[in-house]
PDB file of C-alpha atoms in Angstrom:
ATOM      1  CA  UNK N   1     -37.241 -67.027  -8.142  1.00 42.00           C
ATOM      2  CA  UNK N   2     -38.744 -64.229 -10.396  1.00 45.00           C
ATOM      3  CA  UNK N   3     -42.639 -65.343 -10.239  1.00 47.00           C
ATOM      4  CA  UNK N   4     -42.136 -64.854  -6.485  1.00 51.00           C
ATOM      5  CA  UNK N   5     -40.570 -61.413  -7.511  1.00 64.00           C
ATOM      6  CA  UNK N   6     -43.658 -60.827  -8.944  1.00 75.00           C
ATOM      7  CA  UNK N   7     -46.197 -61.428  -6.900  1.00 69.00           C
ATOM      8  CA  UNK N   8     -44.473 -59.712  -4.408  1.00 70.00           C
ATOM      9  CA  UNK N   9     -44.159 -56.863  -5.967  1.00 76.00           C
ATOM     10  CA  UNK N  10     -48.157 -57.310  -6.660  1.00 78.00           C
ATOM     11  CA  UNK N  11     -49.039 -57.578  -3.839  1.00 70.00           C
ATOM     12  CA  UNK N  12     -46.630 -54.281  -2.464  1.00 70.00           C
ATOM     13  CA  UNK N  13     -48.416 -52.396  -4.902  1.00 77.00           C
ATOM     14  CA  UNK N  14     -51.956 -53.414  -4.406  1.00 76.00           C
ATOM     15  CA  UNK N  15     -51.992 -53.470  -1.019  1.00 71.00           C
ATOM     16  CA  UNK N  16     -53.059 -49.841  -0.246  1.00 75.00           C
ATOM     17  CA  UNK N  17     -55.947 -49.922  -2.861  1.00 81.00           C
ATOM     18  CA  UNK N  18     -57.332 -52.925  -2.034  1.00 75.00           C
ATOM     19  CA  UNK N  19     -58.025 -51.717   1.355  1.00 74.00           C
ATOM     20  CA  UNK N  20     -59.335 -48.641   0.428  1.00 80.00           C
ATOM     21  CA  UNK N  21     -61.816 -50.549  -1.323  1.00 80.00           C
ATOM     22  CA  UNK N  22     -62.797 -52.737   1.231  1.00 76.00           C
ATOM     23  CA  UNK N  23     -63.567 -49.613   3.687  1.00 79.00           C
ATOM     24  CA  UNK N  24     -65.494 -48.075   0.254  1.00 83.00           C
ATOM     25  CA  UNK N  25     -67.203 -51.277   1.166  1.00 80.00           C
ATOM     26  CA  UNK N  26     -67.903 -51.137   4.457  1.00 78.00           C
ATOM     27  CA  UNK N  27     -69.800 -47.287   3.601  1.00 83.00           C
ATOM     28  CA  UNK N  28     -71.544 -49.057   0.703  1.00 83.00           C
ATOM     29  CA  UNK N  29     -72.734 -51.826   2.472  1.00 79.00           C
ATOM     30  CA  UNK N  30     -73.573 -49.618   5.845  1.00 81.00           C
ATOM     31  CA  UNK N  31     -75.458 -46.663   4.230  1.00 84.00           C
ATOM     32  CA  UNK N  32     -78.723 -48.957   3.601  1.00 83.00           C
ATOM     33  CA  UNK N  33     -78.405 -50.301   7.045  1.00 82.00           C
ATOM     34  CA  UNK N  34     -78.208 -47.511   9.115  1.00 82.00           C
ATOM     35  CA  UNK N  35     -80.656 -45.000   6.503  1.00 82.00           C
ATOM     36  CA  UNK N  36     -83.297 -47.784   5.851  1.00 78.00           C
ATOM     37  CA  UNK N  37     -85.158 -44.741   3.788  1.00 79.00           C
ATOM     38  CA  UNK N  38     -82.327 -43.493   1.349  1.00 78.00           C
ATOM     39  CA  UNK N  39     -83.006 -42.853  -2.038  1.00 86.00           C
ATOM     40  CA  UNK N  40     -83.176 -45.565  -4.509  1.00 86.00           C
ATOM     41  CA  UNK N  41     -80.696 -43.761  -6.499  1.00 89.00           C
ATOM     42  CA  UNK N  42     -78.321 -44.161  -3.372  1.00 89.00           C
ATOM     43  CA  UNK N  43     -79.363 -47.701  -2.649  1.00 87.00           C
ATOM     44  CA  UNK N  44     -78.550 -48.930  -6.011  1.00 89.00           C
ATOM     45  CA  UNK N  45     -74.658 -46.834  -5.895  1.00 91.00           C
ATOM     46  CA  UNK N  46     -74.201 -48.745  -2.905  1.00 87.00           C
ATOM     47  CA  UNK N  47     -74.969 -52.079  -4.768  1.00 86.00           C
ATOM     48  CA  UNK N  48     -73.122 -51.073  -7.566  1.00 90.00           C
ATOM     49  CA  UNK N  49     -69.638 -49.898  -5.282  1.00 88.00           C
ATOM     50  CA  UNK N  50     -69.492 -53.265  -3.364  1.00 82.00           C
ATOM     51  CA  UNK N  51     -69.888 -55.306  -6.791  1.00 84.00           C
ATOM     52  CA  UNK N  52     -66.948 -52.908  -8.297  1.00 86.00           C
ATOM     53  CA  UNK N  53     -65.152 -53.456  -5.027  1.00 81.00           C
ATOM     54  CA  UNK N  54     -65.868 -57.654  -5.317  1.00 80.00           C
ATOM     55  CA  UNK N  55     -64.027 -57.690  -8.297  1.00 84.00           C
ATOM     56  CA  UNK N  56     -61.276 -55.734  -7.558  1.00 84.00           C
ATOM     57  CA  UNK N  57     -60.046 -58.647  -5.338  1.00 79.00           C
ATOM     58  CA  UNK N  58     -61.350 -61.476  -7.649  1.00 83.00           C
ATOM     59  CA  UNK N  59     -58.867 -59.969 -10.362  1.00 86.00           C
ATOM     60  CA  UNK N  60     -56.426 -59.674  -7.488  1.00 83.00           C
ATOM     61  CA  UNK N  61     -56.902 -63.383  -6.975  1.00 82.00           C
ATOM     62  CA  UNK N  62     -57.136 -64.137 -10.822  1.00 86.00           C
ATOM     63  CA  UNK N  63     -53.437 -61.640 -11.118  1.00 85.00           C
ATOM     64  CA  UNK N  64     -52.042 -63.734  -8.615  1.00 81.00           C
ATOM     65  CA  UNK N  65     -52.793 -66.856  -9.897  1.00 82.00           C
ATOM     66  CA  UNK N  66     -51.643 -66.211 -13.300  1.00 83.00           C
ATOM     67  CA  UNK N  67     -48.179 -64.302 -11.646  1.00 81.00           C
ATOM     68  CA  UNK N  68     -47.494 -68.128  -9.713  1.00 78.00           C
ATOM     69  CA  UNK N  69     -46.145 -70.908 -12.496  1.00 75.00           C
ATOM     70  CA  UNK N  70     -47.156 -73.433  -9.628  1.00 78.00           C
ATOM     71  CA  UNK N  71     -50.933 -72.579 -10.029  1.00 79.00           C
ATOM     72  CA  UNK N  72     -52.454 -75.832  -8.740  1.00 83.00           C
ATOM     73  CA  UNK N  73     -50.261 -75.306  -5.735  1.00 82.00           C
ATOM     74  CA  UNK N  74     -51.545 -71.701  -5.479  1.00 80.00           C
ATOM     75  CA  UNK N  75     -55.369 -72.394  -5.196  1.00 81.00           C
ATOM     76  CA  UNK N  76     -54.829 -75.206  -3.327  1.00 81.00           C
ATOM     77  CA  UNK N  77     -53.131 -73.496  -0.218  1.00 77.00           C
ATOM     78  CA  UNK N  78     -55.416 -70.275  -1.199  1.00 73.00           C
ATOM     79  CA  UNK N  79     -58.262 -71.820  -1.307  1.00 72.00           C
ATOM     80  CA  UNK N  80     -60.172 -69.140   1.288  1.00 67.00           C
ATOM     81  CA  UNK N  81     -59.376 -66.903  -1.246  1.00 70.00           C
ATOM     82  CA  UNK N  82     -61.177 -68.602  -4.336  1.00 74.00           C
ATOM     83  CA  UNK N  83     -64.116 -69.392  -2.375  1.00 70.00           C
ATOM     84  CA  UNK N  84     -64.321 -65.886  -1.413  1.00 65.00           C
ATOM     85  CA  UNK N  85     -64.604 -65.062  -4.894  1.00 71.00           C
ATOM     86  CA  UNK N  86     -67.008 -68.098  -6.284  1.00 71.00           C
ATOM     87  CA  UNK N  87     -69.377 -67.934  -2.973  1.00 63.00           C
ATOM     88  CA  UNK N  88     -71.020 -64.547  -4.235  1.00 59.00           C
ATOM     89  CA  UNK N  89     -71.305 -64.992  -7.710  1.00 50.00           C
ATOM     90  CA  UNK N  90     -73.466 -68.646  -6.938  1.00 44.00           C
ATOM     91  CA  UNK N  91     -76.190 -66.385  -4.612  1.00 40.00           C
ATOM     92  CA  UNK N  92     -75.361 -62.937  -5.180  1.00 40.00           C
ATOM     93  CA  UNK N  93     -76.310 -62.099  -1.245  1.00 43.00           C
ATOM     94  CA  UNK N  94     -75.538 -58.894   0.457  1.00 47.00           C
ATOM     95  CA  UNK N  95     -74.228 -60.890   3.219  1.00 48.00           C
ATOM     96  CA  UNK N  96     -72.276 -63.198   1.167  1.00 48.00           C
ATOM     97  CA  UNK N  97     -70.598 -60.495  -0.027  1.00 52.00           C
ATOM     98  CA  UNK N  98     -69.820 -59.358   3.416  1.00 56.00           C
ATOM     99  CA  UNK N  99     -67.999 -62.648   3.953  1.00 55.00           C
ATOM    100  CA  UNK N 100     -66.102 -62.224   0.809  1.00 54.00           C
ATOM    101  CA  UNK N 101     -64.737 -59.242   1.621  1.00 57.00           C
ATOM    102  CA  UNK N 102     -63.743 -59.880   4.866  1.00 58.00           C
ATOM    103  CA  UNK N 103     -62.058 -63.242   3.684  1.00 57.00           C
ATOM    104  CA  UNK N 104     -60.144 -61.876   1.457  1.00 56.00           C
ATOM    105  CA  UNK N 105     -58.949 -58.658   3.127  1.00 58.00           C
ATOM    106  CA  UNK N 106     -57.745 -61.376   5.709  1.00 57.00           C
ATOM    107  CA  UNK N 107     -55.799 -63.107   3.528  1.00 55.00           C
ATOM    108  CA  UNK N 108     -54.149 -60.128   2.104  1.00 56.00           C
ATOM    109  CA  UNK N 109     -53.171 -59.156   5.835  1.00 54.00           C
ATOM    110  CA  UNK N 110     -52.017 -62.385   6.790  1.00 52.00           C
ATOM    111  CA  UNK N 111     -49.848 -62.330   3.697  1.00 48.00           C
ATOM    112  CA  UNK N 112     -48.077 -58.774   4.369  1.00 45.00           C
ATOM    113  CA  UNK N 113     -45.762 -59.526   6.505  1.00 44.00           C
ATOM    114  CA  UNK N 114     -45.601 -55.696   7.900  1.00 45.00           C
ATOM    115  CA  UNK N 115     -48.790 -56.337   9.058  1.00 47.00           C
ATOM    116  CA  UNK N 116     -48.080 -57.415  12.809  1.00 56.00           C
ATOM    117  CA  UNK N 117     -50.708 -60.223  14.705  1.00 62.00           C
ATOM    118  CA  UNK N 118     -51.619 -56.822  16.988  1.00 63.00           C
ATOM    119  CA  UNK N 119     -52.553 -55.248  14.275  1.00 63.00           C
ATOM    120  CA  UNK N 120     -54.297 -57.937  12.411  1.00 65.00           C
ATOM    121  CA  UNK N 121     -56.307 -58.793  15.397  1.00 70.00           C
ATOM    122  CA  UNK N 122     -57.508 -55.196  16.388  1.00 70.00           C
ATOM    123  CA  UNK N 123     -58.945 -54.728  13.191  1.00 69.00           C
ATOM    124  CA  UNK N 124     -60.359 -58.300  13.020  1.00 73.00           C
ATOM    125  CA  UNK N 125     -62.268 -57.672  15.685  1.00 78.00           C
ATOM    126  CA  UNK N 126     -63.066 -53.692  14.382  1.00 78.00           C
ATOM    127  CA  UNK N 127     -64.300 -55.006  10.701  1.00 76.00           C
ATOM    128  CA  UNK N 128     -66.138 -57.878  12.988  1.00 80.00           C
ATOM    129  CA  UNK N 129     -68.100 -56.197  15.215  1.00 83.00           C
ATOM    130  CA  UNK N 130     -69.125 -53.222  12.862  1.00 82.00           C
ATOM    131  CA  UNK N 131     -70.168 -56.064  10.631  1.00 81.00           C
ATOM    132  CA  UNK N 132     -71.631 -58.097  12.635  1.00 84.00           C
ATOM    133  CA  UNK N 133     -74.381 -55.109  13.922  1.00 87.00           C
ATOM    134  CA  UNK N 134     -75.176 -53.962  10.280  1.00 85.00           C
ATOM    135  CA  UNK N 135     -75.484 -57.544   9.211  1.00 84.00           C
ATOM    136  CA  UNK N 136     -77.843 -58.574  12.254  1.00 88.00           C
ATOM    137  CA  UNK N 137     -79.858 -54.973  11.916  1.00 88.00           C
ATOM    138  CA  UNK N 138     -80.409 -55.607   8.317  1.00 84.00           C
ATOM    139  CA  UNK N 139     -81.813 -58.958   9.304  1.00 86.00           C
ATOM    140  CA  UNK N 140     -83.381 -58.516  12.439  1.00 87.00           C
ATOM    141  CA  UNK N 141     -85.244 -54.713  12.381  1.00 84.00           C
ATOM    142  CA  UNK N 142     -88.085 -56.062  10.231  1.00 81.00           C
ATOM    143  CA  UNK N 143     -88.556 -59.361  12.414  1.00 84.00           C
ATOM    144  CA  UNK N 144     -91.753 -58.955  13.992  1.00 86.00           C
ATOM    145  CA  UNK N 145     -90.854 -60.165  17.262  1.00 83.00           C
ATOM    146  CA  UNK N 146     -87.287 -58.184  16.658  1.00 82.00           C
ATOM    147  CA  UNK N 147     -85.725 -56.561  19.601  1.00 86.00           C
ATOM    148  CA  UNK N 148     -82.746 -55.290  17.422  1.00 88.00           C
ATOM    149  CA  UNK N 149     -84.292 -52.434  15.837  1.00 85.00           C
ATOM    150  CA  UNK N 150     -81.771 -49.113  16.245  1.00 86.00           C
ATOM    151  CA  UNK N 151     -77.652 -49.590  15.242  1.00 85.00           C
ATOM    152  CA  UNK N 152     -77.366 -49.044  18.853  1.00 87.00           C
ATOM    153  CA  UNK N 153     -79.024 -52.242  20.169  1.00 88.00           C
ATOM    154  CA  UNK N 154     -77.231 -54.047  16.963  1.00 89.00           C
ATOM    155  CA  UNK N 155     -73.544 -52.924  18.365  1.00 89.00           C
ATOM    156  CA  UNK N 156     -74.393 -53.503  22.129  1.00 91.00           C
ATOM    157  CA  UNK N 157     -75.263 -57.217  20.792  1.00 90.00           C
ATOM    158  CA  UNK N 158     -72.497 -58.069  18.912  1.00 89.00           C
ATOM    159  CA  UNK N 159     -69.980 -56.408  21.649  1.00 87.00           C
ATOM    160  CA  UNK N 160     -71.878 -58.611  24.183  1.00 88.00           C
ATOM    161  CA  UNK N 161     -72.179 -61.324  21.623  1.00 88.00           C
ATOM    162  CA  UNK N 162     -68.606 -61.776  20.828  1.00 85.00           C
ATOM    163  CA  UNK N 163     -67.094 -61.360  24.167  1.00 83.00           C
ATOM    164  CA  UNK N 164     -69.721 -64.508  25.500  1.00 80.00           C
ATOM    165  CA  UNK N 165     -71.501 -62.182  27.691  1.00 81.00           C
ATOM    166  CA  UNK N 166     -74.821 -62.575  26.455  1.00 74.00           C
ATOM    167  CA  UNK N 167     -77.341 -60.611  28.762  1.00 78.00           C
ATOM    168  CA  UNK N 168     -80.137 -61.525  27.324  1.00 75.00           C
ATOM    169  CA  UNK N 169     -81.034 -58.092  26.778  1.00 81.00           C
ATOM    170  CA  UNK N 170     -81.392 -58.238  23.230  1.00 86.00           C
ATOM    171  CA  UNK N 171     -81.183 -61.873  21.214  1.00 86.00           C
ATOM    172  CA  UNK N 172     -82.189 -62.695  17.398  1.00 89.00           C
ATOM    173  CA  UNK N 173     -85.034 -64.684  16.117  1.00 88.00           C
ATOM    174  CA  UNK N 174     -84.762 -65.373  12.789  1.00 87.00           C
ATOM    175  CA  UNK N 175     -82.400 -68.004  11.694  1.00 87.00           C
ATOM    176  CA  UNK N 176     -79.707 -65.506   9.874  1.00 85.00           C
ATOM    177  CA  UNK N 177     -79.429 -63.709  13.112  1.00 86.00           C
ATOM    178  CA  UNK N 178     -78.915 -66.998  15.175  1.00 89.00           C
ATOM    179  CA  UNK N 179     -76.074 -68.277  12.512  1.00 87.00           C
ATOM    180  CA  UNK N 180     -74.868 -64.633  12.397  1.00 85.00           C
ATOM    181  CA  UNK N 181     -74.449 -65.064  15.705  1.00 87.00           C
ATOM    182  CA  UNK N 182     -73.010 -68.513  15.669  1.00 88.00           C
ATOM    183  CA  UNK N 183     -70.524 -66.831  13.891  1.00 84.00           C
ATOM    184  CA  UNK N 184     -69.804 -63.607  16.199  1.00 86.00           C
ATOM    185  CA  UNK N 185     -69.553 -66.374  19.334  1.00 88.00           C
ATOM    186  CA  UNK N 186     -66.926 -68.228  17.863  1.00 87.00           C
ATOM    187  CA  UNK N 187     -64.793 -65.841  16.367  1.00 83.00           C
ATOM    188  CA  UNK N 188     -64.606 -63.823  20.029  1.00 83.00           C
ATOM    189  CA  UNK N 189     -63.544 -66.863  20.893  1.00 85.00           C
ATOM    190  CA  UNK N 190     -60.700 -67.374  18.664  1.00 82.00           C
ATOM    191  CA  UNK N 191     -59.343 -63.681  18.847  1.00 79.00           C
ATOM    192  CA  UNK N 192     -59.570 -64.124  22.675  1.00 78.00           C
ATOM    193  CA  UNK N 193     -57.638 -67.374  22.332  1.00 80.00           C
ATOM    194  CA  UNK N 194     -55.668 -64.702  19.947  1.00 76.00           C
ATOM    195  CA  UNK N 195     -54.362 -62.055  21.916  1.00 74.00           C
ATOM    196  CA  UNK N 196     -54.090 -64.587  25.172  1.00 79.00           C
ATOM    197  CA  UNK N 197     -51.401 -66.660  23.012  1.00 77.00           C
ATOM    198  CA  UNK N 198     -49.881 -63.481  22.259  1.00 73.00           C
ATOM    199  CA  UNK N 199     -49.181 -61.600  25.291  1.00 77.00           C
ATOM    200  CA  UNK N 200     -48.522 -65.223  26.927  1.00 80.00           C
ATOM    201  CA  UNK N 201     -45.596 -65.721  23.555  1.00 78.00           C
ATOM    202  CA  UNK N 202     -44.692 -62.237  24.476  1.00 75.00           C
ATOM    203  CA  UNK N 203     -43.864 -62.312  28.624  1.00 80.00           C
ATOM    204  CA  UNK N 204     -41.732 -65.924  27.045  1.00 84.00           C
ATOM    205  CA  UNK N 205     -40.357 -64.597  25.031  1.00 78.00           C
ATOM    206  CA  UNK N 206     -39.198 -61.769  27.525  1.00 77.00           C
ATOM    207  CA  UNK N 207     -38.393 -64.209  30.461  1.00 82.00           C
ATOM    208  CA  UNK N 208     -36.207 -66.318  28.174  1.00 83.00           C
ATOM    209  CA  UNK N 209     -34.149 -63.088  26.784  1.00 81.00           C
ATOM    210  CA  UNK N 210     -33.401 -62.382  30.793  1.00 80.00           C
ATOM    211  CA  UNK N 211     -32.609 -65.809  30.802  1.00 82.00           C
ATOM    212  CA  UNK N 212     -30.221 -65.917  28.383  1.00 84.00           C
ATOM    213  CA  UNK N 213     -28.767 -62.614  29.935  1.00 84.00           C
ATOM    214  CA  UNK N 214     -27.841 -64.233  32.608  1.00 86.00           C
ATOM    215  CA  UNK N 215     -26.534 -67.328  31.328  1.00 87.00           C
ATOM    216  CA  UNK N 216     -23.987 -64.910  29.403  1.00 87.00           C
ATOM    217  CA  UNK N 217     -23.378 -62.953  32.648  1.00 88.00           C
ATOM    218  CA  UNK N 218     -22.336 -66.101  34.504  1.00 89.00           C
ATOM    219  CA  UNK N 219     -20.092 -67.919  31.556  1.00 88.00           C
ATOM    220  CA  UNK N 220     -18.631 -64.104  31.742  1.00 88.00           C
ATOM    221  CA  UNK N 221     -18.427 -63.932  35.721  1.00 91.00           C
ATOM    222  CA  UNK N 222     -16.956 -68.135  35.143  1.00 88.00           C
ATOM    223  CA  UNK N 223     -14.811 -66.672  32.519  1.00 88.00           C
ATOM    224  CA  UNK N 224     -13.073 -64.585  34.871  1.00 89.00           C
ATOM    225  CA  UNK N 225     -13.157 -65.966  37.814  1.00 90.00           C
ATOM    226  CA  UNK N 226     -10.693 -69.119  36.109  1.00 89.00           C
ATOM    227  CA  UNK N 227      -8.474 -65.858  34.339  1.00 88.00           C
ATOM    228  CA  UNK N 228      -7.936 -64.834  38.190  1.00 88.00           C
ATOM    229  CA  UNK N 229      -7.270 -68.077  39.291  1.00 88.00           C
ATOM    230  CA  UNK N 230      -5.072 -68.374  37.028  1.00 87.00           C
ATOM    231  CA  UNK N 231      -2.374 -64.923  37.050  1.00 87.00           C
ATOM    232  CA  UNK N 232      -2.215 -65.772  40.429  1.00 86.00           C
ATOM    233  CA  UNK N 233      -1.021 -69.389  40.664  1.00 85.00           C
ATOM    234  CA  UNK N 234       1.527 -67.335  37.830  1.00 83.00           C
ATOM    235  CA  UNK N 235       2.303 -64.499  40.643  1.00 84.00           C
ATOM    236  CA  UNK N 236       2.279 -67.674  43.730  1.00 82.00           C
ATOM    237  CA  UNK N 237       4.977 -69.031  41.085  1.00 82.00           C
ATOM    238  CA  UNK N 238       6.746 -66.275  40.338  1.00 81.00           C
ATOM    239  CA  UNK N 239       6.796 -64.939  44.337  1.00 79.00           C
ATOM    240  CA  UNK N 240       8.032 -68.373  45.249  1.00 63.00           C
ATOM    241  CA  UNK N 241      11.997 -69.065  46.806  1.00 58.00           C
ATOM    242  CA  UNK N 242      14.178 -68.656  44.093  1.00 52.00           C
ATOM    243  CA  UNK N 243      16.276 -71.408  42.807  1.00 48.00           C
ATOM    244  CA  UNK N 244      20.738 -70.972  42.677  1.00 54.00           C
ATOM    245  CA  UNK N 245      22.259 -70.714  40.366  1.00 52.00           C
ATOM    246  CA  UNK N 246      23.803 -73.671  38.283  1.00 54.00           C
ATOM    247  CA  UNK N 247      27.295 -71.692  37.988  1.00 54.00           C
ATOM    248  CA  UNK N 248      27.512 -70.318  41.426  1.00 51.00           C
ATOM    249  CA  UNK N 249      30.530 -71.701  43.996  1.00 55.00           C
ATOM    250  CA  UNK N 250      28.813 -73.505  46.853  1.00 53.00           C
ATOM    251  CA  UNK N 251      29.664 -72.389  49.983  1.00 52.00           C
ATOM    252  CA  UNK N 252      31.104 -75.329  52.128  1.00 53.00           C
ATOM    253  CA  UNK N 253      33.429 -73.569  55.430  1.00 51.00           C
ATOM    254  CA  UNK N 254      32.193 -71.069  57.927  1.00 54.00           C
ATOM    255  CA  UNK N 255      33.062 -67.124  56.567  1.00 52.00           C
ATOM    256  CA  UNK N 256      35.821 -65.269  58.624  1.00 48.00           C
TER     257      UNK N 256
END
């Protein structure tokens, strides 16, 4: 019980700081892409921020691992966290750091009980749109045959890809860009399914609640009906012909 409470306290106190670091990572990742001609000093500073954020999430994972006595079970049940922490070390690409940060933020959001499903889905949609737009712009901007040259084109492409509309006016031409497109398509389908299931579950819950209220009202009416019947029977029994008193003399002859 102590290790559970300690881990819960750690996640409670570190939730907001890690969220702030995730926002800082998003800014640091997007600035060099939106401003490709930024100074090398600014670009280097953004890269440092990205690695600091990754190191913070890695430290958070190690701290939660240290607070758990069942460490093997923790590693087995939190393997996406471990994957996101180790992946940038194997190949320090910026795109891999995006995947790592999104995975870690998503895991922490799912573990936080105060964040509801609707908020999580909305945040996931915004995050995927933003990172997908920036990522495809970074890999398609310098492509000879690419037609995604501006941030507006990238955002429009992300919207049409996540909603699986696919107008075809903008499409990636590089291999990495197409991998991003597949990821956005699958993510869009998954998020749409989550939203649809959430709405359906809400309607079902409301219907079940209304049905439970109706059942309680019906049961109350039936109980009241039985009480009324019992009262009527008692009233009928009391208002019936009275029996003669056992000590009263019987009248045998005609009265004078």
